[in-house]
Amino acid sequence: MKLIGIAGTNAAHSFNRQLLTFMQRHFESQAEIELLSLDDVPLFNESNDQSDSPVIQRFNQKIEAADGVIIATPEHNHSIPSALKSILEWLSFKLHPLDGKPVMIVGAAYSVQGSSRAQLHLRQILDAPGVNAIVMPGSEFLLGRAQDAFDDQGNLKVSGTVDFLDSCFAKFQKFARIAAELNVPDAVSYQPGTYDVTAVGHNGELPMAVTLSKDRIEKIDIDTSTETEGIADVAFERIPKEIIDGQTLAVDAISGASITSNGVINGVAQAIKQAGANPDALKKQRTTAKTTEPAVHEITTDVAIVGAGGAGLTAAAKVLQAGKRALVLEKFPSVGGNTVRAGGPMNAADPDWQSQFDAIPGEKHTLQALASIDEATIDPEYLADFQQLKAEIKRYLEQTDGQTGYLFDSKLLHRIQTYLGGKRRDLKGHKIYGQYDLVKELTDNALDSVKWLESIGVQFDKSQVTMPVGAIWRRGHKPMGDLGFAYIKTLKKFVNDNGGTIMTETDVQQLTTSDGQITGVLANGPQGEEVVVHAKAVILASGGFAANTKMLQRYNTYWTAIDDDIKTTNSPAMTGDGIKLGTRVGADLVGMGFSQMMPVSDPETGELFSGLQVPPQNYVMVNQQGRRFVNEYGSRDELTQAAIDNGSLFYLIADDEIKKTAYNTTQEKIDQQVAAGTLFRADSLADLAKQIKMDPAALEQTIADYNRYVDAGDDPEFHKNAFDLKVQVAPFYATPRKPATHHTMGGLKIDTGARVLNAGGQTINGLYAAGEVAGGIHAGNRLGGNSLADIFTFGRIAAESALTDRVSED
Amino acid sequence: MKLVGLVGTNATHSTNRQLLQYMQRHFANQSTLTICEIADLPAFNEPADRTVPAAVQELSDKIEAADGVIFATPEYDHSIPAALKSAIEWLSYTTRPLINKPVLIVGASNGALGTSRAQAHLRQILEAPELKALIVPNVSFMLGHSLQAFDEQGALIDQAKVGELDNAFNAFVNFVTLADKLLPSSQFFNQTKQFSWKQITDGED
Ligand SMILES: Cc1cc2nc3c(=O)[nH]c(=O)nc-3n(C[C@H](O)[C@H](O)[C@H](O)COP(=O)(O)OP(=O)(O)OC[C@H]3O[C@@H](n4cnc5c(N)ncnc54)[C@H](O)[C@@H]3O)c2cc1C
Ligand SMILES: Cc1cc2nc3c(=O)[nH]c(=O)nc-3n(C[C@H](O)[C@H](O)[C@H](O)COP(=O)(O)O)c2cc1C
Ligand SMILES: Cc1cc2nc3c(=O)[nH]c(=O)nc-3n(C[C@H](O)[C@H](O)[C@H](O)COP(=O)(O)O)c2cc1C
């Protein structure tokens, strides 16, 4: 019989450890007792999950593999020590190795009562549902006055005590054997057939066909078409395979795609239920834990790239095009980062193409307004460009006078709009705007980035010029197909086809240096193995930190408040790792206080596409008191700050007619959300107000006022720029909204060659940064569509610099 | 009245922290409630020399200076979290500021029972001889389904619960005022400050 012994303390000297050591020796012929030490177990912290760390995994695996566990508990303050409580919490949080495991409790203490109170607490704790151990009843072995109990050889002195321990242990061995029988899963038997079920995925329904034979799950077919390509794919690849390979439903959801993962698991569970079996039985059956001892994996490459988003894959592709080796390390199971979430169009001035399209009303006016900006307000670096742009605009307006005219654009217009769009002041009055040389580099090379992407296979839809939301100007090059995933799909294929390596689930932890030179990275691989990478250059392309609320709060100088529970539109991977990696080797930071929020996000998930998203002319935003509080046409940051000033949570009010202008939903989804309580619907405004706990009279008054403003075409309160529909036809809707974090403009300081700079302005040899991890370009506010332009431009530049500085020389 | 509220968890998001923050505002005219965190304390490891880590000393000083302490505990596996247990172990092993200190136990958890079992454990723990806190008898406050319990402004939504909390808090305030009179002589106090399990059981006490 194989048993695990745990002495419940991390103290240097312990009688309980002594007791277990004695038992180990004394029972040698009957059982193999392996002792696990609590010394390196970190204090449990729900907010810092370390279930995957080697220490916790060791406990998990050893206990899973054992026939039983003996816990020797001291008594601290009438209960068990925190060190013991801590490991039990780790083993009841994400992992549950004690579930169904036979446990024997013993204890040694100074006092005569031994550890009786601690043992009682321990029984109650082991019985909690998250732990769910099977504790042997009775046979309480308490060793009182432990300081006098052992002789010099560490043996128990009193023979009566030894006899009692012998009888307790004999009983435990019997008990463990009986418990093992309890744990043998009931043989599952299915009514064979193919079951059509519908699970709930991220974007709605997930139809599945599950084929079961008499005793096996044979096949899982899923209609994957509605889920997000590029995000859900890994779940579709892995979850069905793990379910079938292990004949189990106890599989872990894939990070970044947990909703899809759980959808698939639930779908199979439904089928199993329909086939007359109990899915819970399969949820308990665990596949054997990963048992491989963590190994070290050493790799040598030319350029190591941290992060397989748009910037990282672009850099890898460029390195490969130069005939050099590229290794991309990606911490998530799937590639693409935030880039797969992006709306798609990237900004690049391409006058030859854009001039084939007519100007639309308002565009000339925008140009005139821009040209009439007082030069005294333009910062000196940009003045010459601004003057030149004014001349371009003047020429264009003269040329097209009296006609509709064509769509104007130029590198200079893109540059000046990026500069003006990013100009902001923070709470302390500090002004920020994009660094001239970087903005110039971006706007001069953005079009080349489009052409380069085309050369490796990205296809753009030339039939239209789009204006990405928040972009100010129509210069969006929209890829054919699946939004942001269109880029990633092509880049990934290019990297794989050209001999590059992408390692997923490999989390970079540290940059290595030698003689002031970056020499590679250290990372944790999928099985917890250490990955040591030797490289001539390292490119950080790990994205921003909009999913790291603590970090946002720490650096924030722009928003009056960032709530602890603020949600994000980003992938959960965006935790600012690259910024931390860089600063640890001396990198300087720039513009870190400025982040962008998406004002109209789902309060629970941070996403944009729930509830009723209608065109802004049909938005009616009310605060929790039922009053309007802002011009609904305001910019992202105006809306966000107004929301923050009104307690963050607000509602978009709609009537049945406005509902029809929603571009994101269907009646079916609306009904689902109303049923789930994430969207509110009522036949009168008063009832709607009651549902969302606001004063009915206030909401009625607000809407009556609003409707009058629509009729008058004038909003004297907030000066809304444009109106369309009134709020008058029942049923009425309220979509709860809250600002969510969206983009971080600040980051590592780089030069125009994407070389990372230290505080003295010198380059850190061998270190490059591209994409959202770098700062200095978008300053106080990033224009829609500029980030994609940025990542593909600086991703290429970073690779070129790395090659010329560090790789080509030898 | 000066009170200390101890957040019984090291988690970033905690409804127990929210509960104390609400109490801080709600009872502002009766007391100043200083909220103390345990997240930055080291894990207790029974150092042989009994050195007090700076963070523990700081917490201990705040408790020492207060008229009473409110423990807000979550429930983890039918008991108090290891992090709270660790904080208590430090206090019991080093400075012992809780001796004769009036204590109120409150707790919030996501389950229906609202930390009943954790509170029972905490009571037993705080009554251990090296802690000897004066726990207000027959008074406690349990908040179940805590994730849904607060509104956007952080106020308790359920008015019946607000009433319960008011009663518990008032009973505690009275108890703190009375506690002075309950306190045993200062000699006992000094003795217990030096309490050691080893001493008692070795008959040295
Ligand atoms: C919902 C949404 C919509 C958007 N829409 C647009 C738009 O329409 N137009 C536009 O221009 N911009 C848009 N953006 C912004 C844009 O998508 C991002 O700024 C851009 O994709 C960032 O690219 P990147 O290559 O720098 O980082 P990402 O694409 O985010 O990639 C970073 C990668 O690094 C990995 N990583 C992080 N840390 C580590 C580590 N320690 N080890 C290994 N790997 C690591 C991450 O897992 C990730 O895969 C949008 C963003 C969001 C969230
Ligand atoms: C913080 C602390 C609190 C303690 N509380 C108790 C207690 O409540 N009851 C008890 O019998 N012993 C108590 N002790 C003494 C321990 O029980 C004693 O160290 C232990 O029982 C001996 O077992 P060990 O050598 O395995 O640690 C306490 C010790 C410490 C450090
Ligand atoms: C390891 C672990 C064990 C838990 N065990 C219990 C439990 O036994 N009873 C219970 O009601 N809640 C349990 N919970 C859920 C907690 O009630 C919940 O996380 C916490 O109490 C809420 O308090 P907080 O918001 O202050 O963190 C457990 C949570 C964790 C992380």
Short mmCIF file of C-alpha atoms in Angstrom, two decimals, chain A residues 291-443:
data_model
loop_
_atom_site.label_atom_id
_atom_site.label_comp_id
_atom_site.label_asym_id
_atom_site.label_seq_id
_atom_site.Cartn_x
_atom_site.Cartn_y
_atom_site.Cartn_z
CA THR A 291 3.27 12.63 -14.31
CA THR A 292 6.30 13.60 -16.32
CA GLU A 293 8.84 15.19 -14.03
CA PRO A 294 9.48 18.74 -15.20
CA ALA A 295 12.44 18.68 -17.58
CA VAL A 296 14.59 21.40 -19.01
CA HIS A 297 14.25 22.09 -22.67
CA GLU A 298 17.04 24.04 -24.33
CA ILE A 299 16.71 25.73 -27.72
CA THR A 300 19.03 27.91 -29.77
CA THR A 301 17.67 30.28 -32.37
CA ASP A 302 18.51 33.54 -34.11
CA VAL A 303 15.58 35.68 -32.99
CA ALA A 304 13.26 34.81 -30.10
CA ILE A 305 9.91 36.53 -30.14
CA VAL A 306 7.70 36.86 -27.08
CA GLY A 307 4.02 36.71 -28.01
CA ALA A 308 2.27 35.33 -31.09
CA GLY A 309 -0.06 38.26 -31.76
CA GLY A 310 0.04 40.43 -34.85
CA ALA A 311 3.35 42.12 -34.06
CA GLY A 312 5.10 38.91 -33.02
CA LEU A 313 4.07 36.81 -36.00
CA THR A 314 4.95 39.66 -38.36
CA ALA A 315 8.42 39.90 -36.86
CA ALA A 316 8.83 36.13 -37.14
CA ALA A 317 7.78 36.16 -40.78
CA LYS A 318 10.31 38.91 -41.57
CA VAL A 319 13.11 37.00 -39.88
CA LEU A 320 12.24 33.88 -41.85
CA GLN A 321 12.13 35.87 -45.09
CA ALA A 322 15.75 36.82 -44.42
CA GLY A 323 16.61 33.12 -44.15
CA LYS A 324 17.20 33.21 -40.40
CA ARG A 325 15.68 31.18 -37.59
CA ALA A 326 12.69 32.51 -35.63
CA LEU A 327 11.15 31.07 -32.48
CA VAL A 328 7.86 32.49 -31.22
CA LEU A 329 6.88 31.83 -27.59
CA GLU A 330 3.20 32.23 -26.81
CA LYS A 331 1.78 31.82 -23.33
CA PHE A 332 -1.76 30.97 -24.39
CA PRO A 333 -2.96 27.77 -26.05
CA SER A 334 -3.85 29.66 -29.20
CA VAL A 335 -2.05 32.34 -31.14
CA GLY A 336 -3.39 35.76 -32.04
CA GLY A 337 -3.73 37.65 -28.75
CA ASN A 338 -5.83 40.77 -29.05
CA THR A 339 -5.21 40.88 -32.78
CA VAL A 340 -7.84 38.21 -33.41
CA ARG A 341 -10.36 40.32 -31.51
CA ALA A 342 -9.76 43.44 -33.61
CA GLY A 343 -12.41 44.79 -35.92
CA GLY A 344 -10.19 44.31 -38.96
CA PRO A 345 -9.47 47.47 -40.93
CA MET A 346 -5.99 48.96 -40.64
CA ASN A 347 -5.18 52.57 -41.35
CA ALA A 348 -2.80 53.52 -44.13
CA ALA A 349 -2.94 56.54 -46.41
CA ASP A 350 -3.08 55.25 -49.98
CA PRO A 351 -4.16 58.28 -52.07
CA ASP A 352 -3.96 56.41 -55.38
CA TRP A 353 -6.62 54.01 -54.14
CA GLN A 354 -8.68 56.32 -51.95
CA SER A 355 -8.95 59.00 -54.67
CA GLN A 356 -11.01 56.53 -56.73
CA PHE A 357 -13.83 57.05 -54.23
CA ASP A 358 -16.08 60.07 -53.89
CA ALA A 359 -15.86 62.26 -50.84
CA ILE A 360 -18.88 62.03 -48.58
CA PRO A 361 -20.70 64.95 -46.98
CA GLY A 362 -18.82 66.44 -44.08
CA GLU A 363 -15.35 65.33 -45.15
CA LYS A 364 -14.44 68.59 -46.81
CA HIS A 365 -15.73 70.39 -43.79
CA THR A 366 -13.47 68.28 -41.56
CA LEU A 367 -10.48 69.22 -43.74
CA GLN A 368 -11.37 72.90 -43.59
CA ALA A 369 -11.73 72.77 -39.84
CA LEU A 370 -8.36 71.01 -39.57
CA ALA A 371 -6.63 73.55 -41.80
CA SER A 372 -7.99 76.43 -39.77
CA ILE A 373 -6.51 75.21 -36.48
CA ASP A 374 -4.41 77.95 -34.90
CA GLU A 375 -0.74 77.17 -35.62
CA ALA A 376 0.18 78.39 -32.17
CA THR A 377 -1.50 75.31 -30.74
CA ILE A 378 0.57 72.92 -32.87
CA ASP A 379 3.64 71.56 -31.14
CA PRO A 380 6.88 72.66 -32.80
CA GLU A 381 7.99 69.22 -34.11
CA TYR A 382 4.78 68.94 -36.08
CA LEU A 383 4.57 72.53 -37.32
CA ALA A 384 6.38 72.14 -40.64
CA ASP A 385 4.29 69.07 -41.49
CA PHE A 386 1.15 70.89 -40.47
CA GLN A 387 1.94 73.83 -42.74
CA GLN A 388 2.66 71.50 -45.62
CA LEU A 389 -0.61 69.67 -44.97
CA LYS A 390 -2.49 72.96 -45.02
CA ALA A 391 -1.07 73.64 -48.47
CA GLU A 392 -2.13 70.15 -49.64
CA ILE A 393 -5.64 70.71 -48.32
CA LYS A 394 -5.84 74.15 -49.91
CA ARG A 395 -4.85 72.70 -53.28
CA TYR A 396 -7.37 69.87 -52.95
CA LEU A 397 -10.21 72.19 -51.98
CA GLU A 398 -9.45 74.53 -54.88
CA GLN A 399 -9.20 71.64 -57.30
CA THR A 400 -12.54 70.16 -56.28
CA ASP A 401 -14.37 73.39 -55.63
CA GLY A 402 -18.05 73.15 -56.49
CA GLN A 403 -17.83 69.35 -56.99
CA THR A 404 -18.38 66.40 -54.71
CA GLY A 405 -14.70 65.69 -55.07
CA TYR A 406 -12.75 62.53 -54.35
CA LEU A 407 -11.67 61.13 -51.01
CA PHE A 408 -8.54 63.00 -50.02
CA ASP A 409 -5.70 61.49 -48.02
CA SER A 410 -1.95 61.75 -47.51
CA LYS A 411 0.74 60.52 -45.17
CA LEU A 412 0.76 63.99 -43.67
CA LEU A 413 -2.96 63.93 -42.93
CA HIS A 414 -2.59 60.53 -41.28
CA ARG A 415 0.38 61.84 -39.27
CA ILE A 416 -1.32 65.03 -38.10
CA GLN A 417 -4.54 63.19 -37.23
CA THR A 418 -2.58 60.62 -35.22
CA TYR A 419 -0.84 63.48 -33.42
CA LEU A 420 -4.00 65.52 -32.75
CA GLY A 421 -6.02 62.43 -31.89
CA GLY A 422 -3.48 61.41 -29.27
CA LYS A 423 -3.02 64.79 -27.66
CA ARG A 424 -4.37 64.77 -24.11
CA ARG A 425 -3.79 66.21 -20.69
CA ASP A 426 -3.77 64.01 -17.61
CA LEU A 427 -5.25 64.78 -14.20
CA LYS A 428 -2.09 66.57 -13.13
CA GLY A 429 -2.16 68.79 -16.19
CA HIS A 430 0.72 67.07 -17.99
CA LYS A 431 0.32 67.22 -21.72
CA ILE A 432 1.12 64.23 -23.89
CA TYR A 433 1.18 63.67 -27.63
CA GLY A 434 2.75 61.15 -29.96
CA GLN A 435 6.51 61.26 -30.30
CA TYR A 436 7.21 62.82 -33.71
CA ASP A 437 9.81 60.42 -35.06
CA LEU A 438 7.74 57.36 -34.14
CA VAL A 439 4.52 58.79 -35.55
CA LYS A 440 6.39 59.69 -38.74
CA GLU A 441 7.81 56.18 -38.97
CA LEU A 442 4.31 54.74 -38.54
CA THR A 443 2.55 56.95 -41.06
#
